[in-house]
Amino acid sequence: MAEKLTTIALDADDTLWHTERMFQMTQTRFAALLAPFADIETLEARLLEAELRNLGHYGFGVKGFVLSMIETAIGVTEGRVTGDVIAELLEAGQQMLADPIELFDGVADAVAELAEHRPLILITKGDLLDQERKIAQSGLGDHFEAVEIVSHKTPDTYAAVFSRLGIDPTLTMMVGDSLKSDVHPLLELGGWATHIPHDYNWSLEHAEPPLGHPRFHQITQLADLPQLIATFR
Ligand SMILES: [Mg+2]
């Protein structure tokens, strides 16, 4: 008999629309600006260290990323970085925050179809204003019963969200591109999780796939989700 599923929760960044490629492009620009001071490997390693160190202060998102770039620029140049370079980094951040979102292929139709059968909720990390802007721009907002912008995606965060919304986690599936943030916490809560891998991998989101777990699925694109959900009741 088909398993029962009452709610579908979706991640947003790099699940519904592109995000990480913009971070990668900005990081390339950052490396070019600081090329006179350090090679690209050093710059990327130092930036990643700064992001890790600052995550607890700034949370996830563009603003924290820009501050970490500036901190790294000051560090690798031993304080010699010019105002022009800092201005360019700030400008790069502003451009990220103004970048129009681009949905992955088939997302609009898939989300509309899924919403016809079960309540959908959106659970995303990031800067509040930026996430609100992207959701509004996506045109998908009306399909979601609830939109949750959270600071972390741990089992505790999910449990708190589900409890507030009166949702049973064991009858819920979370779908997203991050094994660490979207998949493992749900499995830990006894729920379902579907992973959609993508080309870019942010090192901080790395985790091993729980291959063989009975409540774990993998699909190649969100457009394939309705087909998977059709196997549930
Ligand atoms: Mg994501």
PDB file of C-alpha atoms and ligand atoms in Angstrom:
ATOM      1  CA  MET A   1       0.000   0.000   0.000  1.00  0.00           C
ATOM      2  CA  ALA A   2       1.222   3.496  -0.812  1.00  0.00           C
ATOM      3  CA  GLU A   3       2.628   5.532   2.056  1.00  0.00           C
ATOM      4  CA  LYS A   4       0.658   8.505   3.324  1.00  0.00           C
ATOM      5  CA  LEU A   5       1.962  12.032   2.838  1.00  0.00           C
ATOM      6  CA  THR A   6       0.026  15.099   4.013  1.00  0.00           C
ATOM      7  CA  THR A   7       2.447  17.986   3.492  1.00  0.00           C
ATOM      8  CA  ILE A   8       5.289  18.879   1.145  1.00  0.00           C
ATOM      9  CA  ALA A   9       7.949  21.343   2.257  1.00  0.00           C
ATOM     10  CA  LEU A  10      10.212  22.909  -0.350  1.00  0.00           C
ATOM     11  CA  ASP A  11      13.567  24.630  -0.079  1.00  0.00           C
ATOM     12  CA  ALA A  12      13.936  27.771  -2.228  1.00  0.00           C
ATOM     13  CA  ASP A  13      17.554  28.670  -3.124  1.00  0.00           C
ATOM     14  CA  ASP A  14      18.979  26.287  -5.728  1.00  0.00           C
ATOM     15  CA  THR A  15      15.827  24.179  -5.495  1.00  0.00           C
ATOM     16  CA  LEU A  16      13.234  26.490  -7.086  1.00  0.00           C
ATOM     17  CA  TRP A  17      15.612  29.080  -8.497  1.00  0.00           C
ATOM     18  CA  HIS A  18      19.333  29.593  -9.169  1.00  0.00           C
ATOM     19  CA  THR A  19      21.377  31.118  -6.343  1.00  0.00           C
ATOM     20  CA  GLU A  20      24.752  29.493  -5.873  1.00  0.00           C
ATOM     21  CA  ARG A  21      26.023  30.338  -9.368  1.00  0.00           C
ATOM     22  CA  MET A  22      25.685  34.035  -8.456  1.00  0.00           C
ATOM     23  CA  PHE A  23      27.790  33.504  -5.332  1.00  0.00           C
ATOM     24  CA  GLN A  24      30.375  31.676  -7.470  1.00  0.00           C
ATOM     25  CA  MET A  25      30.467  34.511 -10.015  1.00  0.00           C
ATOM     26  CA  THR A  26      30.953  37.095  -7.281  1.00  0.00           C
ATOM     27  CA  GLN A  27      33.695  34.972  -5.752  1.00  0.00           C
ATOM     28  CA  THR A  28      35.473  34.912  -9.127  1.00  0.00           C
ATOM     29  CA  ARG A  29      35.238  38.717  -9.255  1.00  0.00           C
ATOM     30  CA  PHE A  30      36.577  38.887  -5.689  1.00  0.00           C
ATOM     31  CA  ALA A  31      39.544  36.688  -6.651  1.00  0.00           C
ATOM     32  CA  ALA A  32      40.289  38.852  -9.709  1.00  0.00           C
ATOM     33  CA  LEU A  33      40.263  42.044  -7.619  1.00  0.00           C
ATOM     34  CA  LEU A  34      42.693  40.580  -5.096  1.00  0.00           C
ATOM     35  CA  ALA A  35      44.859  38.661  -7.577  1.00  0.00           C
ATOM     36  CA  PRO A  36      47.840  41.006  -6.953  1.00  0.00           C
ATOM     37  CA  PHE A  37      47.932  39.837  -3.322  1.00  0.00           C
ATOM     38  CA  ALA A  38      47.162  36.109  -3.340  1.00  0.00           C
ATOM     39  CA  ASP A  39      46.442  33.212  -5.669  1.00  0.00           C
ATOM     40  CA  ILE A  40      42.887  32.030  -6.195  1.00  0.00           C
ATOM     41  CA  GLU A  41      43.216  28.900  -4.013  1.00  0.00           C
ATOM     42  CA  THR A  42      44.454  30.938  -1.057  1.00  0.00           C
ATOM     43  CA  LEU A  43      41.710  33.526  -1.522  1.00  0.00           C
ATOM     44  CA  GLU A  44      38.967  30.927  -1.723  1.00  0.00           C
ATOM     45  CA  ALA A  45      40.276  29.088   1.327  1.00  0.00           C
ATOM     46  CA  ARG A  46      40.566  32.301   3.364  1.00  0.00           C
ATOM     47  CA  LEU A  47      37.081  33.426   2.308  1.00  0.00           C
ATOM     48  CA  LEU A  48      35.588  30.079   3.258  1.00  0.00           C
ATOM     49  CA  GLU A  49      37.300  30.257   6.668  1.00  0.00           C
ATOM     50  CA  ALA A  50      35.838  33.734   7.189  1.00  0.00           C
ATOM     51  CA  GLU A  51      32.342  32.586   6.180  1.00  0.00           C
ATOM     52  CA  LEU A  52      32.551  29.668   8.604  1.00  0.00           C
ATOM     53  CA  ARG A  53      33.829  31.868  11.408  1.00  0.00           C
ATOM     54  CA  ASN A  54      31.100  34.462  10.822  1.00  0.00           C
ATOM     55  CA  LEU A  55      28.123  32.194  10.257  1.00  0.00           C
ATOM     56  CA  GLY A  56      27.091  32.417  13.911  1.00  0.00           C
ATOM     57  CA  HIS A  57      27.137  36.242  13.773  1.00  0.00           C
ATOM     58  CA  TYR A  58      25.731  36.996  10.326  1.00  0.00           C
ATOM     59  CA  GLY A  59      23.687  33.917   9.407  1.00  0.00           C
ATOM     60  CA  PHE A  60      23.288  32.770   5.818  1.00  0.00           C
ATOM     61  CA  GLY A  61      22.883  35.220   2.944  1.00  0.00           C
ATOM     62  CA  VAL A  62      24.376  37.916   0.782  1.00  0.00           C
ATOM     63  CA  LYS A  63      25.069  40.466   3.518  1.00  0.00           C
ATOM     64  CA  GLY A  64      27.197  38.063   5.538  1.00  0.00           C
ATOM     65  CA  PHE A  65      28.984  36.959   2.379  1.00  0.00           C
ATOM     66  CA  VAL A  66      29.935  40.569   1.526  1.00  0.00           C
ATOM     67  CA  LEU A  67      31.225  41.241   5.030  1.00  0.00           C
ATOM     68  CA  SER A  68      33.305  38.052   4.862  1.00  0.00           C
ATOM     69  CA  MET A  69      34.761  39.136   1.491  1.00  0.00           C
ATOM     70  CA  ILE A  70      35.744  42.513   2.964  1.00  0.00           C
ATOM     71  CA  GLU A  71      37.264  40.887   6.042  1.00  0.00           C
ATOM     72  CA  THR A  72      39.258  38.503   3.827  1.00  0.00           C
ATOM     73  CA  ALA A  73      40.383  41.386   1.584  1.00  0.00           C
ATOM     74  CA  ILE A  74      41.725  43.254   4.610  1.00  0.00           C
ATOM     75  CA  GLY A  75      43.398  40.104   5.903  1.00  0.00           C
ATOM     76  CA  VAL A  76      45.185  38.955   2.735  1.00  0.00           C
ATOM     77  CA  THR A  77      46.420  42.483   1.930  1.00  0.00           C
ATOM     78  CA  GLU A  78      47.486  43.026   5.562  1.00  0.00           C
ATOM     79  CA  GLY A  79      45.374  46.157   5.648  1.00  0.00           C
ATOM     80  CA  ARG A  80      46.601  47.565   2.333  1.00  0.00           C
ATOM     81  CA  VAL A  81      43.378  46.976   0.374  1.00  0.00           C
ATOM     82  CA  THR A  82      42.173  50.239  -1.192  1.00  0.00           C
ATOM     83  CA  GLY A  83      38.827  51.964  -0.785  1.00  0.00           C
ATOM     84  CA  ASP A  84      38.191  51.330  -4.485  1.00  0.00           C
ATOM     85  CA  VAL A  85      38.394  47.574  -4.002  1.00  0.00           C
ATOM     86  CA  ILE A  86      36.108  47.677  -0.940  1.00  0.00           C
ATOM     87  CA  ALA A  87      33.662  49.785  -2.971  1.00  0.00           C
ATOM     88  CA  GLU A  88      33.727  47.150  -5.728  1.00  0.00           C
ATOM     89  CA  LEU A  89      32.964  44.397  -3.234  1.00  0.00           C
ATOM     90  CA  LEU A  90      30.039  46.374  -1.830  1.00  0.00           C
ATOM     91  CA  GLU A  91      28.839  46.987  -5.369  1.00  0.00           C
ATOM     92  CA  ALA A  92      29.056  43.257  -6.115  1.00  0.00           C
ATOM     93  CA  GLY A  93      26.849  42.594  -3.079  1.00  0.00           C
ATOM     94  CA  GLN A  94      24.296  45.181  -4.188  1.00  0.00           C
ATOM     95  CA  GLN A  95      24.177  43.533  -7.584  1.00  0.00           C
ATOM     96  CA  MET A  96      23.542  40.152  -5.978  1.00  0.00           C
ATOM     97  CA  LEU A  97      20.635  41.621  -4.020  1.00  0.00           C
ATOM     98  CA  ALA A  98      19.183  43.119  -7.207  1.00  0.00           C
ATOM     99  CA  ASP A  99      19.779  40.074  -9.398  1.00  0.00           C
ATOM    100  CA  PRO A 100      16.472  38.915 -10.928  1.00  0.00           C
ATOM    101  CA  ILE A 101      15.681  35.337  -9.972  1.00  0.00           C
ATOM    102  CA  GLU A 102      15.544  32.612 -12.589  1.00  0.00           C
ATOM    103  CA  LEU A 103      13.400  29.548 -11.888  1.00  0.00           C
ATOM    104  CA  PHE A 104      14.674  26.117 -12.882  1.00  0.00           C
ATOM    105  CA  ASP A 105      12.892  24.540 -15.854  1.00  0.00           C
ATOM    106  CA  GLY A 106       9.383  23.299 -15.132  1.00  0.00           C
ATOM    107  CA  VAL A 107       9.270  24.675 -11.580  1.00  0.00           C
ATOM    108  CA  ALA A 108       6.218  26.918 -12.027  1.00  0.00           C
ATOM    109  CA  ASP A 109       4.087  24.080 -13.444  1.00  0.00           C
ATOM    110  CA  ALA A 110       5.322  21.518 -10.920  1.00  0.00           C
ATOM    111  CA  VAL A 111       4.629  23.771  -7.924  1.00  0.00           C
ATOM    112  CA  ALA A 112       1.141  24.609  -9.233  1.00  0.00           C
ATOM    113  CA  GLU A 113       0.386  20.920  -9.739  1.00  0.00           C
ATOM    114  CA  LEU A 114       1.692  19.896  -6.310  1.00  0.00           C
ATOM    115  CA  ALA A 115      -0.348  22.628  -4.611  1.00  0.00           C
ATOM    116  CA  GLU A 116      -3.570  21.208  -6.047  1.00  0.00           C
ATOM    117  CA  HIS A 117      -3.260  18.035  -3.982  1.00  0.00           C
ATOM    118  CA  ARG A 118      -1.482  18.897  -0.734  1.00  0.00           C
ATOM    119  CA  PRO A 119      -0.526  21.959   1.279  1.00  0.00           C
ATOM    120  CA  LEU A 120       2.930  23.205   0.331  1.00  0.00           C
ATOM    121  CA  ILE A 121       5.205  25.078   2.660  1.00  0.00           C
ATOM    122  CA  LEU A 122       8.391  26.929   1.783  1.00  0.00           C
ATOM    123  CA  ILE A 123      11.282  26.696   4.249  1.00  0.00           C
ATOM    124  CA  THR A 124      14.374  28.732   3.432  1.00  0.00           C
ATOM    125  CA  LYS A 125      17.442  30.277   5.040  1.00  0.00           C
ATOM    126  CA  GLY A 126      18.930  33.644   4.131  1.00  0.00           C
ATOM    127  CA  ASP A 127      18.502  37.379   4.569  1.00  0.00           C
ATOM    128  CA  LEU A 128      14.862  38.148   5.360  1.00  0.00           C
ATOM    129  CA  LEU A 129      14.410  41.028   2.892  1.00  0.00           C
ATOM    130  CA  ASP A 130      16.249  39.234   0.107  1.00  0.00           C
ATOM    131  CA  GLN A 131      14.221  36.037   0.518  1.00  0.00           C
ATOM    132  CA  GLU A 132      10.954  38.012   0.609  1.00  0.00           C
ATOM    133  CA  ARG A 133      11.991  39.782  -2.599  1.00  0.00           C
ATOM    134  CA  LYS A 134      12.805  36.517  -4.354  1.00  0.00           C
ATOM    135  CA  ILE A 135       9.561  34.835  -3.288  1.00  0.00           C
ATOM    136  CA  ALA A 136       7.556  37.840  -4.529  1.00  0.00           C
ATOM    137  CA  GLN A 137       9.479  37.864  -7.812  1.00  0.00           C
ATOM    138  CA  SER A 138       9.027  34.125  -8.333  1.00  0.00           C
ATOM    139  CA  GLY A 139       5.252  34.487  -8.631  1.00  0.00           C
ATOM    140  CA  LEU A 140       4.947  31.223  -6.652  1.00  0.00           C
ATOM    141  CA  GLY A 141       4.009  32.738  -3.283  1.00  0.00           C
ATOM    142  CA  ASP A 142       0.282  32.044  -3.570  1.00  0.00           C
ATOM    143  CA  HIS A 143       0.856  28.307  -3.891  1.00  0.00           C
ATOM    144  CA  PHE A 144       2.320  28.097  -0.389  1.00  0.00           C
ATOM    145  CA  GLU A 145       0.212  27.765   2.764  1.00  0.00           C
ATOM    146  CA  ALA A 146       3.163  29.050   4.761  1.00  0.00           C
ATOM    147  CA  VAL A 147       6.545  30.626   4.070  1.00  0.00           C
ATOM    148  CA  GLU A 148       9.179  30.164   6.761  1.00  0.00           C
ATOM    149  CA  ILE A 149      12.454  32.104   6.602  1.00  0.00           C
ATOM    150  CA  VAL A 150      14.692  30.571   9.248  1.00  0.00           C
ATOM    151  CA  SER A 151      18.235  31.144  10.492  1.00  0.00           C
ATOM    152  CA  HIS A 152      19.209  27.476  10.586  1.00  0.00           C
ATOM    153  CA  LYS A 153      17.851  24.236   9.242  1.00  0.00           C
ATOM    154  CA  THR A 154      18.371  21.819  12.087  1.00  0.00           C
ATOM    155  CA  PRO A 155      15.985  19.112  13.316  1.00  0.00           C
ATOM    156  CA  ASP A 156      14.984  21.513  16.120  1.00  0.00           C
ATOM    157  CA  THR A 157      14.142  24.347  13.700  1.00  0.00           C
ATOM    158  CA  TYR A 158      12.029  22.032  11.581  1.00  0.00           C
ATOM    159  CA  ALA A 159      10.310  20.544  14.632  1.00  0.00           C
ATOM    160  CA  ALA A 160       9.416  24.042  15.863  1.00  0.00           C
ATOM    161  CA  VAL A 161       8.024  25.076  12.463  1.00  0.00           C
ATOM    162  CA  PHE A 162       5.978  21.890  12.067  1.00  0.00           C
ATOM    163  CA  SER A 163       4.626  22.107  15.589  1.00  0.00           C
ATOM    164  CA  ARG A 164       3.561  25.725  15.112  1.00  0.00           C
ATOM    165  CA  LEU A 165       1.809  24.843  11.839  1.00  0.00           C
ATOM    166  CA  GLY A 166       0.227  21.708  13.321  1.00  0.00           C
ATOM    167  CA  ILE A 167       2.031  19.429  10.855  1.00  0.00           C
ATOM    168  CA  ASP A 168       3.073  15.841  11.568  1.00  0.00           C
ATOM    169  CA  PRO A 169       6.737  15.532  10.469  1.00  0.00           C
ATOM    170  CA  THR A 170       6.370  11.796   9.839  1.00  0.00           C
ATOM    171  CA  LEU A 171       3.776  12.569   7.137  1.00  0.00           C
ATOM    172  CA  THR A 172       5.854  15.372   5.621  1.00  0.00           C
ATOM    173  CA  MET A 173       8.438  15.384   2.850  1.00  0.00           C
ATOM    174  CA  MET A 174      11.135  18.050   2.593  1.00  0.00           C
ATOM    175  CA  VAL A 175      12.595  18.598  -0.882  1.00  0.00           C
ATOM    176  CA  GLY A 176      15.809  20.499  -1.526  1.00  0.00           C
ATOM    177  CA  ASP A 177      19.341  20.657  -2.896  1.00  0.00           C
ATOM    178  CA  SER A 178      21.183  20.411   0.428  1.00  0.00           C
ATOM    179  CA  LEU A 179      21.762  17.030   2.060  1.00  0.00           C
ATOM    180  CA  LYS A 180      22.827  18.750   5.246  1.00  0.00           C
ATOM    181  CA  SER A 181      19.984  21.280   5.524  1.00  0.00           C
ATOM    182  CA  ASP A 182      17.081  19.747   3.638  1.00  0.00           C
ATOM    183  CA  VAL A 183      17.541  15.981   3.866  1.00  0.00           C
ATOM    184  CA  HIS A 184      19.211  14.782   7.072  1.00  0.00           C
ATOM    185  CA  PRO A 185      17.126  16.860   9.537  1.00  0.00           C
ATOM    186  CA  LEU A 186      13.835  15.490   8.143  1.00  0.00           C
ATOM    187  CA  LEU A 187      15.016  11.893   8.220  1.00  0.00           C
ATOM    188  CA  GLU A 188      16.078  12.474  11.808  1.00  0.00           C
ATOM    189  CA  LEU A 189      12.541  13.630  12.644  1.00  0.00           C
ATOM    190  CA  GLY A 190      11.073  10.506  11.062  1.00  0.00           C
ATOM    191  CA  GLY A 191       9.898  12.353   7.970  1.00  0.00           C
ATOM    192  CA  TRP A 192      10.598  11.974   4.264  1.00  0.00           C
ATOM    193  CA  ALA A 193      13.300  13.734   2.280  1.00  0.00           C
ATOM    194  CA  THR A 194      14.023  14.145  -1.406  1.00  0.00           C
ATOM    195  CA  HIS A 195      17.342  15.450  -2.650  1.00  0.00           C
ATOM    196  CA  ILE A 196      17.821  17.350  -5.911  1.00  0.00           C
ATOM    197  CA  PRO A 197      21.582  17.583  -6.463  1.00  0.00           C
ATOM    198  CA  HIS A 198      22.902  20.482  -8.508  1.00  0.00           C
ATOM    199  CA  ASP A 199      26.177  21.379 -10.175  1.00  0.00           C
ATOM    200  CA  TYR A 200      27.469  23.794  -7.574  1.00  0.00           C
ATOM    201  CA  ASN A 201      28.345  22.612  -4.119  1.00  0.00           C
ATOM    202  CA  TRP A 202      28.875  25.047  -1.307  1.00  0.00           C
ATOM    203  CA  SER A 203      31.443  23.427   0.984  1.00  0.00           C
ATOM    204  CA  LEU A 204      29.535  24.414   4.120  1.00  0.00           C
ATOM    205  CA  GLU A 205      26.513  22.422   2.981  1.00  0.00           C
ATOM    206  CA  HIS A 206      28.404  19.191   2.380  1.00  0.00           C
ATOM    207  CA  ALA A 207      27.064  15.910   3.802  1.00  0.00           C
ATOM    208  CA  GLU A 208      26.932  12.279   2.728  1.00  0.00           C
ATOM    209  CA  PRO A 209      23.803  11.014   0.950  1.00  0.00           C
ATOM    210  CA  PRO A 210      21.826   8.567   3.133  1.00  0.00           C
ATOM    211  CA  LEU A 211      21.715   5.987   0.339  1.00  0.00           C
ATOM    212  CA  GLY A 212      19.384   3.089   1.048  1.00  0.00           C
ATOM    213  CA  HIS A 213      17.376   4.977   3.688  1.00  0.00           C
ATOM    214  CA  PRO A 214      13.724   3.928   3.167  1.00  0.00           C
ATOM    215  CA  ARG A 215      12.450   7.502   3.436  1.00  0.00           C
ATOM    216  CA  PHE A 216      15.077   9.058   1.156  1.00  0.00           C
ATOM    217  CA  HIS A 217      14.605   9.801  -2.540  1.00  0.00           C
ATOM    218  CA  GLN A 218      16.698  11.513  -5.171  1.00  0.00           C
ATOM    219  CA  ILE A 219      15.411  13.225  -8.326  1.00  0.00           C
ATOM    220  CA  THR A 220      17.301  15.202 -10.952  1.00  0.00           C
ATOM    221  CA  GLN A 221      14.987  18.224 -11.132  1.00  0.00           C
ATOM    222  CA  LEU A 222      12.009  19.683  -9.295  1.00  0.00           C
ATOM    223  CA  ALA A 223       9.885  19.174 -12.391  1.00  0.00           C
ATOM    224  CA  ASP A 224      10.049  15.420 -11.622  1.00  0.00           C
ATOM    225  CA  LEU A 225       8.584  15.811  -8.131  1.00  0.00           C
ATOM    226  CA  PRO A 226       4.871  15.449  -9.040  1.00  0.00           C
ATOM    227  CA  GLN A 227       5.656  12.037 -10.545  1.00  0.00           C
ATOM    228  CA  LEU A 228       7.343  10.890  -7.334  1.00  0.00           C
ATOM    229  CA  ILE A 229       4.569  12.332  -5.132  1.00  0.00           C
ATOM    230  CA  ALA A 230       1.987  10.447  -7.225  1.00  0.00           C
ATOM    231  CA  THR A 231       3.322   7.216  -5.689  1.00  0.00           C
ATOM    232  CA  PHE A 232       2.104   8.409  -2.259  1.00  0.00           C
ATOM    233  CA  ARG A 233      -1.441   8.640  -1.022  1.00  0.00           C
TER     234      ARG A 233
HETATM  235 MG    MG B   1      18.984  25.354  -1.179  1.00  0.00          MG
END
